[in-house]
Amino acid sequence: MADSRRVALEADLHVHSTVSDGTEAPARLLEQAAAAGLAAIALTDHDSTAGWADAAAAVPATGVALIPGMELSTRQGWTSVHLLGYLVDPDDEALVAETAHIRESRLARAETIVRRISRDYTLTWDDVLAHSAEGATIGRPHIADALVARGHAVDRSAAFEGILHPSRGYAEPHYAPDPLTGVRLIREAGGVPVLAHPGTRGAERVLPEATIGALVAAGLFGLEVDHPENRADALPRLRALAERHGLAVTGSSDYHGSGKPNRLGQCRTAAEVVARIVAEGRGSAPVLP
Ligand code: AMP
Ligand code: FE
Ligand code: FE
Ligand code: ZN
């Protein structure tokens, strides 16, 4: 059910919790958002809506509005492309089935990666489990934390640049649908799809304008232009693409707690754009203080 109240608040629309690869519990993120002076955040865990209830419970005490969302994994060839889906119906059958498939593949893939690493370094699957919350969407960051705990890397970023780097031969991709299927899944679940961090090198390479045009035709709402990891020299092209295709421009931090240098509220989305997302989202409603 869409909320009939108009929500026009500046917001950080891309935040991760322990339900995926963030280091903070969902409710804790709302406390941190209040401390950062944010009026609203979107919870966008990878391929999961499991943190929504915990986050929603913290809305009254913190006074921070919650826009429920997720970051859906998709893949174009070998390159991962992330789609933010705001206000989806968390019970939509197709979305539930697809995200379950992705999470299962993530788990099997992580076990494979750990098995490969364990031939050369001291690392066990139990190490990874010790660094992930029960039921969490597993990703390379959890393996990175286990590598850090074993002393094989100084922090997550170093693990990504070292043992987990594709060139080292341990990592491999997980199953994910293509971006066009992802946009359709989000729209059919009543959600509002935004292309996450489209200005990273890989995303730019696999998303020529014709592909963006096809995503727009399928219902893409916007581009996450303002994101800490978008390359500065990609921004003019992204702004021009948004202009030509009538896409909204969002800004978000992609905060992962202490797992990444990104700071909560570092990039934000204009109140007017948040209002349009809320007006278009039909699968679920924002949770207001
Ligand atoms: P995966 O989900 O296994 O494909 O891993 C990708 C996730 O790892 C992304 O969601 C990022 O948040 C995180 N990530 C990627 N690079 C880094 C890095 N250098 N430092 C910390 N986290 C990273
Ligand atoms: Fe992540
Ligand atoms: Fe992402
Ligand atoms: Zn993210």
PDB file of C-alpha atoms and ligand atoms in Angstrom:
ATOM      1  CA  MET A   1       0.000   0.000   0.000  1.00  0.00           C
ATOM      2  CA  ALA A   2       1.400   3.365  -0.988  1.00  0.00           C
ATOM      3  CA  ASP A   3       1.397   6.021   1.701  1.00  0.00           C
ATOM      4  CA  SER A   4      -0.884   8.898   0.745  1.00  0.00           C
ATOM      5  CA  ARG A   5       1.130  11.374   2.822  1.00  0.00           C
ATOM      6  CA  ARG A   6       3.601  13.378   0.814  1.00  0.00           C
ATOM      7  CA  VAL A   7       7.190  12.660   1.770  1.00  0.00           C
ATOM      8  CA  ALA A   8       9.600  15.382   0.724  1.00  0.00           C
ATOM      9  CA  LEU A   9      12.803  14.908   2.688  1.00  0.00           C
ATOM     10  CA  GLU A  10      16.421  15.002   1.681  1.00  0.00           C
ATOM     11  CA  ALA A  11      17.653  11.424   2.120  1.00  0.00           C
ATOM     12  CA  ASP A  12      20.590   9.044   1.901  1.00  0.00           C
ATOM     13  CA  LEU A  13      19.069   6.380  -0.356  1.00  0.00           C
ATOM     14  CA  HIS A  14      21.673   3.587  -0.236  1.00  0.00           C
ATOM     15  CA  VAL A  15      22.633   2.049   3.110  1.00  0.00           C
ATOM     16  CA  HIS A  16      23.658  -1.505   4.112  1.00  0.00           C
ATOM     17  CA  SER A  17      23.174  -3.356   7.401  1.00  0.00           C
ATOM     18  CA  THR A  18      24.283  -6.683   8.918  1.00  0.00           C
ATOM     19  CA  VAL A  19      21.447  -8.241   6.887  1.00  0.00           C
ATOM     20  CA  SER A  20      23.956  -8.083   4.039  1.00  0.00           C
ATOM     21  CA  ASP A  21      27.529  -6.768   4.152  1.00  0.00           C
ATOM     22  CA  GLY A  22      27.178  -3.725   6.429  1.00  0.00           C
ATOM     23  CA  THR A  23      28.606  -3.832   9.954  1.00  0.00           C
ATOM     24  CA  GLU A  24      25.680  -2.137  11.775  1.00  0.00           C
ATOM     25  CA  ALA A  25      22.278  -3.594  12.676  1.00  0.00           C
ATOM     26  CA  PRO A  26      19.344  -1.996  10.794  1.00  0.00           C
ATOM     27  CA  ALA A  27      17.989  -0.133  13.872  1.00  0.00           C
ATOM     28  CA  ARG A  28      21.475   1.174  14.650  1.00  0.00           C
ATOM     29  CA  LEU A  29      21.608   2.756  11.179  1.00  0.00           C
ATOM     30  CA  LEU A  30      18.600   4.912  12.031  1.00  0.00           C
ATOM     31  CA  GLU A  31      20.320   6.054  15.240  1.00  0.00           C
ATOM     32  CA  GLN A  32      23.423   6.927  13.257  1.00  0.00           C
ATOM     33  CA  ALA A  33      21.278   8.727  10.667  1.00  0.00           C
ATOM     34  CA  ALA A  34      19.712  10.848  13.417  1.00  0.00           C
ATOM     35  CA  ALA A  35      23.184  11.696  14.731  1.00  0.00           C
ATOM     36  CA  ALA A  36      24.248  12.665  11.191  1.00  0.00           C
ATOM     37  CA  GLY A  37      21.272  15.033  10.893  1.00  0.00           C
ATOM     38  CA  LEU A  38      19.518  12.962   8.232  1.00  0.00           C
ATOM     39  CA  ALA A  39      15.708  13.095   8.048  1.00  0.00           C
ATOM     40  CA  ALA A  40      15.399   9.906   6.012  1.00  0.00           C
ATOM     41  CA  ILE A  41      17.375   6.913   4.784  1.00  0.00           C
ATOM     42  CA  ALA A  42      16.661   3.958   2.521  1.00  0.00           C
ATOM     43  CA  LEU A  43      17.755   0.535   3.758  1.00  0.00           C
ATOM     44  CA  THR A  44      19.099  -1.269   0.688  1.00  0.00           C
ATOM     45  CA  ASP A  45      20.666  -4.563   1.678  1.00  0.00           C
ATOM     46  CA  HIS A  46      21.896  -6.818  -1.106  1.00  0.00           C
ATOM     47  CA  ASP A  47      19.106  -9.094  -2.386  1.00  0.00           C
ATOM     48  CA  SER A  48      17.182  -8.974   0.905  1.00  0.00           C
ATOM     49  CA  THR A  49      14.346  -7.167   2.651  1.00  0.00           C
ATOM     50  CA  ALA A  50      14.964  -9.001   5.949  1.00  0.00           C
ATOM     51  CA  GLY A  51      16.117  -5.850   7.767  1.00  0.00           C
ATOM     52  CA  TRP A  52      13.016  -3.763   7.135  1.00  0.00           C
ATOM     53  CA  ALA A  53      11.134  -4.647  10.346  1.00  0.00           C
ATOM     54  CA  ASP A  54      14.109  -3.979  12.632  1.00  0.00           C
ATOM     55  CA  ALA A  55      14.749  -0.646  10.894  1.00  0.00           C
ATOM     56  CA  ALA A  56      11.066   0.348  10.966  1.00  0.00           C
ATOM     57  CA  ALA A  57      10.909  -0.297  14.710  1.00  0.00           C
ATOM     58  CA  ALA A  58      13.577   2.395  15.217  1.00  0.00           C
ATOM     59  CA  VAL A  59      11.692   5.106  13.317  1.00  0.00           C
ATOM     60  CA  PRO A  60       9.606   6.506  16.224  1.00  0.00           C
ATOM     61  CA  ALA A  61      12.509   6.815  18.678  1.00  0.00           C
ATOM     62  CA  THR A  62      14.958   8.268  16.166  1.00  0.00           C
ATOM     63  CA  GLY A  63      12.573  10.496  14.204  1.00  0.00           C
ATOM     64  CA  VAL A  64      14.263   9.316  10.988  1.00  0.00           C
ATOM     65  CA  ALA A  65      11.969   8.226   8.144  1.00  0.00           C
ATOM     66  CA  LEU A  66      12.642   4.862   6.487  1.00  0.00           C
ATOM     67  CA  ILE A  67      12.280   4.154   2.802  1.00  0.00           C
ATOM     68  CA  PRO A  68      12.377   0.384   2.486  1.00  0.00           C
ATOM     69  CA  GLY A  69      14.437  -0.899  -0.411  1.00  0.00           C
ATOM     70  CA  MET A  70      16.999  -3.409  -1.586  1.00  0.00           C
ATOM     71  CA  GLU A  71      20.031  -3.528  -3.843  1.00  0.00           C
ATOM     72  CA  LEU A  72      19.293  -6.202  -6.416  1.00  0.00           C
ATOM     73  CA  SER A  73      22.304  -7.983  -7.919  1.00  0.00           C
ATOM     74  CA  THR A  74      22.268  -8.244 -11.683  1.00  0.00           C
ATOM     75  CA  ARG A  75      25.010  -9.126 -14.120  1.00  0.00           C
ATOM     76  CA  GLN A  76      25.898  -8.034 -17.622  1.00  0.00           C
ATOM     77  CA  GLY A  77      28.320 -10.628 -18.923  1.00  0.00           C
ATOM     78  CA  TRP A  78      30.896 -11.024 -16.146  1.00  0.00           C
ATOM     79  CA  THR A  79      30.361  -7.561 -14.716  1.00  0.00           C
ATOM     80  CA  SER A  80      28.027  -7.057 -11.780  1.00  0.00           C
ATOM     81  CA  VAL A  81      25.470  -4.272 -12.151  1.00  0.00           C
ATOM     82  CA  HIS A  82      23.499  -3.230  -9.074  1.00  0.00           C
ATOM     83  CA  LEU A  83      19.931  -1.935  -9.110  1.00  0.00           C
ATOM     84  CA  LEU A  84      18.391  -0.132  -6.164  1.00  0.00           C
ATOM     85  CA  GLY A  85      14.729  -1.045  -5.827  1.00  0.00           C
ATOM     86  CA  TYR A  86      12.731   1.273  -3.589  1.00  0.00           C
ATOM     87  CA  LEU A  87       9.333   0.451  -2.072  1.00  0.00           C
ATOM     88  CA  VAL A  88       9.028  -3.008  -3.614  1.00  0.00           C
ATOM     89  CA  ASP A  89       6.450  -5.469  -2.310  1.00  0.00           C
ATOM     90  CA  PRO A  90       8.603  -7.706  -0.067  1.00  0.00           C
ATOM     91  CA  ASP A  91       6.172 -10.595  -0.706  1.00  0.00           C
ATOM     92  CA  ASP A  92       6.157 -10.340  -4.493  1.00  0.00           C
ATOM     93  CA  GLU A  93       6.528 -13.957  -5.613  1.00  0.00           C
ATOM     94  CA  ALA A  94       8.864 -13.401  -8.544  1.00  0.00           C
ATOM     95  CA  LEU A  95      11.145 -11.081  -6.572  1.00  0.00           C
ATOM     96  CA  VAL A  96      11.184 -13.402  -3.547  1.00  0.00           C
ATOM     97  CA  ALA A  97      12.080 -16.383  -5.772  1.00  0.00           C
ATOM     98  CA  GLU A  98      14.772 -14.513  -7.687  1.00  0.00           C
ATOM     99  CA  THR A  99      16.445 -13.040  -4.592  1.00  0.00           C
ATOM    100  CA  ALA A 100      16.375 -16.486  -2.908  1.00  0.00           C
ATOM    101  CA  HIS A 101      18.112 -17.917  -5.979  1.00  0.00           C
ATOM    102  CA  ILE A 102      20.762 -15.159  -5.889  1.00  0.00           C
ATOM    103  CA  ARG A 103      21.383 -15.624  -2.133  1.00  0.00           C
ATOM    104  CA  GLU A 104      21.767 -19.401  -2.543  1.00  0.00           C
ATOM    105  CA  SER A 105      24.232 -18.871  -5.372  1.00  0.00           C
ATOM    106  CA  ARG A 106      26.135 -16.301  -3.271  1.00  0.00           C
ATOM    107  CA  LEU A 107      26.447 -18.872  -0.483  1.00  0.00           C
ATOM    108  CA  ALA A 108      27.675 -21.691  -2.754  1.00  0.00           C
ATOM    109  CA  ARG A 109      30.070 -19.295  -4.479  1.00  0.00           C
ATOM    110  CA  ALA A 110      31.476 -18.047  -1.149  1.00  0.00           C
ATOM    111  CA  GLU A 111      32.091 -21.660  -0.053  1.00  0.00           C
ATOM    112  CA  THR A 112      33.927 -22.299  -3.328  1.00  0.00           C
ATOM    113  CA  ILE A 113      36.050 -19.160  -2.910  1.00  0.00           C
ATOM    114  CA  VAL A 114      36.937 -20.108   0.681  1.00  0.00           C
ATOM    115  CA  ARG A 115      37.828 -23.657  -0.374  1.00  0.00           C
ATOM    116  CA  ARG A 116      40.218 -22.270  -3.008  1.00  0.00           C
ATOM    117  CA  ILE A 117      41.787 -19.748  -0.629  1.00  0.00           C
ATOM    118  CA  SER A 118      42.204 -22.402   2.081  1.00  0.00           C
ATOM    119  CA  ARG A 119      44.654 -24.306  -0.151  1.00  0.00           C
ATOM    120  CA  ASP A 120      47.097 -21.386   0.150  1.00  0.00           C
ATOM    121  CA  TYR A 121      46.086 -19.563   3.365  1.00  0.00           C
ATOM    122  CA  THR A 122      44.724 -20.503   6.780  1.00  0.00           C
ATOM    123  CA  LEU A 123      40.990 -19.880   6.390  1.00  0.00           C
ATOM    124  CA  THR A 124      37.891 -21.936   7.205  1.00  0.00           C
ATOM    125  CA  TRP A 125      34.211 -21.653   6.387  1.00  0.00           C
ATOM    126  CA  ASP A 126      33.586 -21.253  10.133  1.00  0.00           C
ATOM    127  CA  ASP A 127      35.757 -18.105  10.018  1.00  0.00           C
ATOM    128  CA  VAL A 128      33.349 -16.642   7.463  1.00  0.00           C
ATOM    129  CA  LEU A 129      30.295 -17.693   9.459  1.00  0.00           C
ATOM    130  CA  ALA A 130      31.815 -15.994  12.519  1.00  0.00           C
ATOM    131  CA  HIS A 131      31.871 -12.741  10.517  1.00  0.00           C
ATOM    132  CA  SER A 132      28.335 -12.854   9.155  1.00  0.00           C
ATOM    133  CA  ALA A 133      24.977 -12.501  10.881  1.00  0.00           C
ATOM    134  CA  GLU A 134      22.626 -15.479  10.663  1.00  0.00           C
ATOM    135  CA  GLY A 135      20.683 -15.423   7.409  1.00  0.00           C
ATOM    136  CA  ALA A 136      22.735 -12.553   5.991  1.00  0.00           C
ATOM    137  CA  THR A 137      23.253 -12.224   2.252  1.00  0.00           C
ATOM    138  CA  ILE A 138      26.833 -13.497   1.960  1.00  0.00           C
ATOM    139  CA  GLY A 139      29.366 -11.625  -0.131  1.00  0.00           C
ATOM    140  CA  ARG A 140      33.082 -11.180  -0.532  1.00  0.00           C
ATOM    141  CA  PRO A 141      33.102  -8.619   2.338  1.00  0.00           C
ATOM    142  CA  HIS A 142      32.387 -11.437   4.824  1.00  0.00           C
ATOM    143  CA  ILE A 143      35.314 -13.428   3.433  1.00  0.00           C
ATOM    144  CA  ALA A 144      37.383 -10.238   3.595  1.00  0.00           C
ATOM    145  CA  ASP A 145      36.560  -9.845   7.313  1.00  0.00           C
ATOM    146  CA  ALA A 146      37.616 -13.442   7.938  1.00  0.00           C
ATOM    147  CA  LEU A 147      40.884 -12.817   6.060  1.00  0.00           C
ATOM    148  CA  VAL A 148      41.495  -9.713   8.185  1.00  0.00           C
ATOM    149  CA  ALA A 149      40.841 -11.667  11.393  1.00  0.00           C
ATOM    150  CA  ARG A 150      43.393 -14.277  10.260  1.00  0.00           C
ATOM    151  CA  GLY A 151      45.932 -11.542   9.584  1.00  0.00           C
ATOM    152  CA  HIS A 152      46.002 -12.044   5.807  1.00  0.00           C
ATOM    153  CA  ALA A 153      44.883  -8.441   5.101  1.00  0.00           C
ATOM    154  CA  VAL A 154      44.780  -5.209   7.142  1.00  0.00           C
ATOM    155  CA  ASP A 155      41.190  -4.295   6.241  1.00  0.00           C
ATOM    156  CA  ARG A 156      38.378  -5.107   3.817  1.00  0.00           C
ATOM    157  CA  SER A 157      39.716  -2.846   1.111  1.00  0.00           C
ATOM    158  CA  ALA A 158      43.148  -4.474   1.290  1.00  0.00           C
ATOM    159  CA  ALA A 159      41.529  -7.920   1.055  1.00  0.00           C
ATOM    160  CA  PHE A 160      39.621  -6.802  -2.063  1.00  0.00           C
ATOM    161  CA  GLU A 161      42.791  -5.491  -3.633  1.00  0.00           C
ATOM    162  CA  GLY A 162      44.722  -8.613  -2.611  1.00  0.00           C
ATOM    163  CA  ILE A 163      43.427 -12.160  -2.182  1.00  0.00           C
ATOM    164  CA  LEU A 164      39.871 -11.367  -3.357  1.00  0.00           C
ATOM    165  CA  HIS A 165      40.958  -9.533  -6.500  1.00  0.00           C
ATOM    166  CA  PRO A 166      39.694 -11.381  -9.604  1.00  0.00           C
ATOM    167  CA  SER A 167      43.252 -11.519 -10.981  1.00  0.00           C
ATOM    168  CA  ARG A 168      44.285 -13.766  -8.081  1.00  0.00           C
ATOM    169  CA  GLY A 169      42.003 -16.541  -9.327  1.00  0.00           C
ATOM    170  CA  TYR A 170      40.181 -17.322  -6.064  1.00  0.00           C
ATOM    171  CA  ALA A 171      37.030 -15.246  -6.609  1.00  0.00           C
ATOM    172  CA  GLU A 172      34.287 -15.961  -9.106  1.00  0.00           C
ATOM    173  CA  PRO A 173      30.882 -14.386  -9.841  1.00  0.00           C
ATOM    174  CA  HIS A 174      27.573 -15.588  -8.412  1.00  0.00           C
ATOM    175  CA  TYR A 175      24.329 -16.091 -10.319  1.00  0.00           C
ATOM    176  CA  ALA A 176      22.386 -12.921 -11.103  1.00  0.00           C
ATOM    177  CA  PRO A 177      19.757 -12.017 -13.696  1.00  0.00           C
ATOM    178  CA  ASP A 178      20.566  -9.464 -16.399  1.00  0.00           C
ATOM    179  CA  PRO A 179      19.835  -5.781 -15.689  1.00  0.00           C
ATOM    180  CA  LEU A 180      16.773  -5.663 -17.957  1.00  0.00           C
ATOM    181  CA  THR A 181      15.206  -8.562 -16.048  1.00  0.00           C
ATOM    182  CA  GLY A 182      16.126  -6.769 -12.823  1.00  0.00           C
ATOM    183  CA  VAL A 183      14.377  -3.534 -13.798  1.00  0.00           C
ATOM    184  CA  ARG A 184      11.257  -5.491 -14.786  1.00  0.00           C
ATOM    185  CA  LEU A 185      11.291  -7.513 -11.551  1.00  0.00           C
ATOM    186  CA  ILE A 186      11.469  -4.353  -9.442  1.00  0.00           C
ATOM    187  CA  ARG A 187       8.703  -2.573 -11.393  1.00  0.00           C
ATOM    188  CA  GLU A 188       6.473  -5.658 -11.367  1.00  0.00           C
ATOM    189  CA  ALA A 189       6.935  -5.769  -7.576  1.00  0.00           C
ATOM    190  CA  GLY A 190       5.652  -2.179  -7.422  1.00  0.00           C
ATOM    191  CA  GLY A 191       9.115  -0.758  -6.848  1.00  0.00           C
ATOM    192  CA  VAL A 192      11.139   2.125  -8.259  1.00  0.00           C
ATOM    193  CA  PRO A 193      14.429   1.060  -9.922  1.00  0.00           C
ATOM    194  CA  VAL A 194      17.569   3.195  -9.842  1.00  0.00           C
ATOM    195  CA  LEU A 195      20.893   2.155 -11.373  1.00  0.00           C
ATOM    196  CA  ALA A 196      23.447   2.038  -8.526  1.00  0.00           C
ATOM    197  CA  HIS A 197      26.930   3.574  -8.882  1.00  0.00           C
ATOM    198  CA  PRO A 198      26.803   3.709 -12.717  1.00  0.00           C
ATOM    199  CA  GLY A 199      30.045   5.675 -12.881  1.00  0.00           C
ATOM    200  CA  THR A 200      32.363   2.895 -11.782  1.00  0.00           C
ATOM    201  CA  ARG A 201      34.701   1.635 -14.488  1.00  0.00           C
ATOM    202  CA  GLY A 202      33.053  -1.763 -14.951  1.00  0.00           C
ATOM    203  CA  ALA A 203      29.517  -0.402 -15.046  1.00  0.00           C
ATOM    204  CA  GLU A 204      30.469   2.219 -17.606  1.00  0.00           C
ATOM    205  CA  ARG A 205      32.016  -0.409 -19.854  1.00  0.00           C
ATOM    206  CA  VAL A 206      28.941  -2.662 -19.912  1.00  0.00           C
ATOM    207  CA  LEU A 207      26.276   0.044 -19.999  1.00  0.00           C
ATOM    208  CA  PRO A 208      26.445   1.858 -23.344  1.00  0.00           C
ATOM    209  CA  GLU A 209      23.662   4.327 -24.076  1.00  0.00           C
ATOM    210  CA  ALA A 210      21.633   1.760 -26.044  1.00  0.00           C
ATOM    211  CA  THR A 211      21.530  -0.482 -22.962  1.00  0.00           C
ATOM    212  CA  ILE A 212      20.516   2.433 -20.738  1.00  0.00           C
ATOM    213  CA  GLY A 213      17.764   3.211 -23.281  1.00  0.00           C
ATOM    214  CA  ALA A 214      16.448  -0.366 -23.035  1.00  0.00           C
ATOM    215  CA  LEU A 215      16.439  -0.142 -19.222  1.00  0.00           C
ATOM    216  CA  VAL A 216      14.533   3.153 -19.417  1.00  0.00           C
ATOM    217  CA  ALA A 217      11.960   1.571 -21.728  1.00  0.00           C
ATOM    218  CA  ALA A 218      11.530  -1.190 -19.116  1.00  0.00           C
ATOM    219  CA  GLY A 219      10.916   1.354 -16.344  1.00  0.00           C
ATOM    220  CA  LEU A 220      14.277   2.544 -14.995  1.00  0.00           C
ATOM    221  CA  PHE A 221      13.585   5.624 -12.844  1.00  0.00           C
ATOM    222  CA  GLY A 222      16.978   7.107 -12.178  1.00  0.00           C
ATOM    223  CA  LEU A 223      20.763   7.071 -12.012  1.00  0.00           C
ATOM    224  CA  GLU A 224      22.775   7.209  -8.790  1.00  0.00           C
ATOM    225  CA  VAL A 225      25.019   9.977 -10.103  1.00  0.00           C
ATOM    226  CA  ASP A 226      26.260  11.223  -6.759  1.00  0.00           C
ATOM    227  CA  HIS A 227      28.067   8.219  -5.223  1.00  0.00           C
ATOM    228  CA  PRO A 228      31.510   8.092  -3.585  1.00  0.00           C
ATOM    229  CA  GLU A 229      32.785   5.457  -6.035  1.00  0.00           C
ATOM    230  CA  ASN A 230      31.589   7.031  -9.284  1.00  0.00           C
ATOM    231  CA  ARG A 231      34.603   8.349 -11.152  1.00  0.00           C
ATOM    232  CA  ALA A 232      34.641  12.139 -11.391  1.00  0.00           C
ATOM    233  CA  ASP A 233      35.213  12.004 -15.131  1.00  0.00           C
ATOM    234  CA  ALA A 234      32.096   9.829 -15.581  1.00  0.00           C
ATOM    235  CA  LEU A 235      29.741  12.422 -14.077  1.00  0.00           C
ATOM    236  CA  PRO A 236      29.197  14.706 -17.104  1.00  0.00           C
ATOM    237  CA  ARG A 237      28.170  11.709 -19.239  1.00  0.00           C
ATOM    238  CA  LEU A 238      25.822  10.426 -16.538  1.00  0.00           C
ATOM    239  CA  ARG A 239      24.161  13.833 -16.132  1.00  0.00           C
ATOM    240  CA  ALA A 240      23.715  14.103 -19.915  1.00  0.00           C
ATOM    241  CA  LEU A 241      22.276  10.567 -20.053  1.00  0.00           C
ATOM    242  CA  ALA A 242      19.816  11.421 -17.295  1.00  0.00           C
ATOM    243  CA  GLU A 243      18.784  14.579 -19.137  1.00  0.00           C
ATOM    244  CA  ARG A 244      18.322  12.838 -22.500  1.00  0.00           C
ATOM    245  CA  HIS A 245      16.360   9.905 -21.077  1.00  0.00           C
ATOM    246  CA  GLY A 246      14.282  11.807 -18.533  1.00  0.00           C
ATOM    247  CA  LEU A 247      15.929   9.980 -15.629  1.00  0.00           C
ATOM    248  CA  ALA A 248      16.011  11.256 -12.072  1.00  0.00           C
ATOM    249  CA  VAL A 249      19.396  11.872 -10.452  1.00  0.00           C
ATOM    250  CA  THR A 250      19.995  10.466  -6.971  1.00  0.00           C
ATOM    251  CA  GLY A 251      22.818  10.761  -4.473  1.00  0.00           C
ATOM    252  CA  SER A 252      23.684   8.220  -1.782  1.00  0.00           C
ATOM    253  CA  SER A 253      26.583   7.141   0.381  1.00  0.00           C
ATOM    254  CA  ASP A 254      26.443   3.308   0.047  1.00  0.00           C
ATOM    255  CA  TYR A 255      27.350   3.262   3.744  1.00  0.00           C
ATOM    256  CA  HIS A 256      28.557  -0.151   5.000  1.00  0.00           C
ATOM    257  CA  GLY A 257      29.355   0.863   8.607  1.00  0.00           C
ATOM    258  CA  SER A 258      33.033   0.310   9.353  1.00  0.00           C
ATOM    259  CA  GLY A 259      33.310  -1.999   6.326  1.00  0.00           C
ATOM    260  CA  LYS A 260      34.032   0.811   3.874  1.00  0.00           C
ATOM    261  CA  PRO A 261      35.303   4.386   4.150  1.00  0.00           C
ATOM    262  CA  ASN A 262      31.950   5.772   2.874  1.00  0.00           C
ATOM    263  CA  ARG A 263      30.314   8.002   5.524  1.00  0.00           C
ATOM    264  CA  LEU A 264      26.558   7.950   6.192  1.00  0.00           C
ATOM    265  CA  GLY A 265      24.945  11.011   4.579  1.00  0.00           C
ATOM    266  CA  GLN A 266      28.083  11.784   2.565  1.00  0.00           C
ATOM    267  CA  CYS A 267      25.969  11.939  -0.618  1.00  0.00           C
ATOM    268  CA  ARG A 268      22.242  12.738  -0.549  1.00  0.00           C
ATOM    269  CA  THR A 269      19.163  12.820  -2.767  1.00  0.00           C
ATOM    270  CA  ALA A 270      17.113  16.008  -3.159  1.00  0.00           C
ATOM    271  CA  ALA A 271      13.753  16.131  -1.352  1.00  0.00           C
ATOM    272  CA  GLU A 272      11.921  16.639  -4.642  1.00  0.00           C
ATOM    273  CA  VAL A 273      13.366  13.396  -6.087  1.00  0.00           C
ATOM    274  CA  VAL A 274      12.559  11.483  -2.875  1.00  0.00           C
ATOM    275  CA  ALA A 275       8.959  12.735  -3.183  1.00  0.00           C
ATOM    276  CA  ARG A 276       8.753  11.389  -6.744  1.00  0.00           C
ATOM    277  CA  ILE A 277      10.109   7.987  -5.668  1.00  0.00           C
ATOM    278  CA  VAL A 278       7.521   7.807  -2.893  1.00  0.00           C
ATOM    279  CA  ALA A 279       4.764   8.842  -5.325  1.00  0.00           C
ATOM    280  CA  GLU A 280       5.749   6.084  -7.794  1.00  0.00           C
ATOM    281  CA  GLY A 281       6.404   3.287  -5.298  1.00  0.00           C
ATOM    282  CA  ARG A 282       3.407   0.986  -4.963  1.00  0.00           C
ATOM    283  CA  GLY A 283       4.808  -2.185  -3.389  1.00  0.00           C
ATOM    284  CA  SER A 284       5.328  -0.853   0.121  1.00  0.00           C
ATOM    285  CA  ALA A 285       5.131   2.419   2.020  1.00  0.00           C
ATOM    286  CA  PRO A 286       7.714   4.642   3.665  1.00  0.00           C
ATOM    287  CA  VAL A 287       7.737   4.445   7.463  1.00  0.00           C
ATOM    288  CA  LEU A 288       7.329   7.943   8.865  1.00  0.00           C
ATOM    289  CA  PRO A 289       8.014   9.146  12.426  1.00  0.00           C
TER     290      PRO A 289
HETATM  291  P1  AMP B   1      30.043  -9.322  -3.714  1.00  0.00           P
HETATM  292  O1  AMP B   1      28.681  -9.004  -3.148  1.00  0.00           O
HETATM  293  O2  AMP B   1      30.599 -10.571  -3.198  1.00  0.00           O
HETATM  294  O3  AMP B   1      30.052  -9.236  -5.215  1.00  0.00           O
HETATM  295  O4  AMP B   1      31.019  -8.163  -3.201  1.00  0.00           O
HETATM  296  C1  AMP B   1      30.767  -6.848  -3.585  1.00  0.00           C
HETATM  297  C2  AMP B   1      30.573  -5.985  -2.361  1.00  0.00           C
HETATM  298  O5  AMP B   1      31.836  -5.780  -1.766  1.00  0.00           O
HETATM  299  C3  AMP B   1      30.012  -4.626  -2.692  1.00  0.00           C
HETATM  300  O6  AMP B   1      28.710  -4.536  -2.213  1.00  0.00           O
HETATM  301  C4  AMP B   1      30.871  -3.651  -1.965  1.00  0.00           C
HETATM  302  O7  AMP B   1      30.152  -3.016  -0.966  1.00  0.00           O
HETATM  303  C5  AMP B   1      31.947  -4.447  -1.316  1.00  0.00           C
HETATM  304  N1  AMP B   1      33.266  -3.945  -1.731  1.00  0.00           N
HETATM  305  C6  AMP B   1      33.751  -3.893  -2.971  1.00  0.00           C
HETATM  306  N2  AMP B   1      35.002  -3.371  -2.975  1.00  0.00           N
HETATM  307  C7  AMP B   1      35.286  -3.077  -1.695  1.00  0.00           C
HETATM  308  C8  AMP B   1      36.405  -2.519  -1.040  1.00  0.00           C
HETATM  309  N3  AMP B   1      37.498  -2.158  -1.724  1.00  0.00           N
HETATM  310  N4  AMP B   1      36.363  -2.359   0.286  1.00  0.00           N
HETATM  311  C9  AMP B   1      35.275  -2.733   0.973  1.00  0.00           C
HETATM  312  N5  AMP B   1      34.178  -3.270   0.408  1.00  0.00           N
HETATM  313  C10 AMP B   1      34.191  -3.442  -0.905  1.00  0.00           C
HETATM  314 FE    FE B   2      27.944  -4.152  -0.367  1.00  0.00          FE
HETATM  315 FE    FE B   3      26.470  -1.917  -5.115  1.00  0.00          FE
HETATM  316 ZN    ZN B   4      25.506  -0.986  -2.050  1.00  0.00          ZN
END
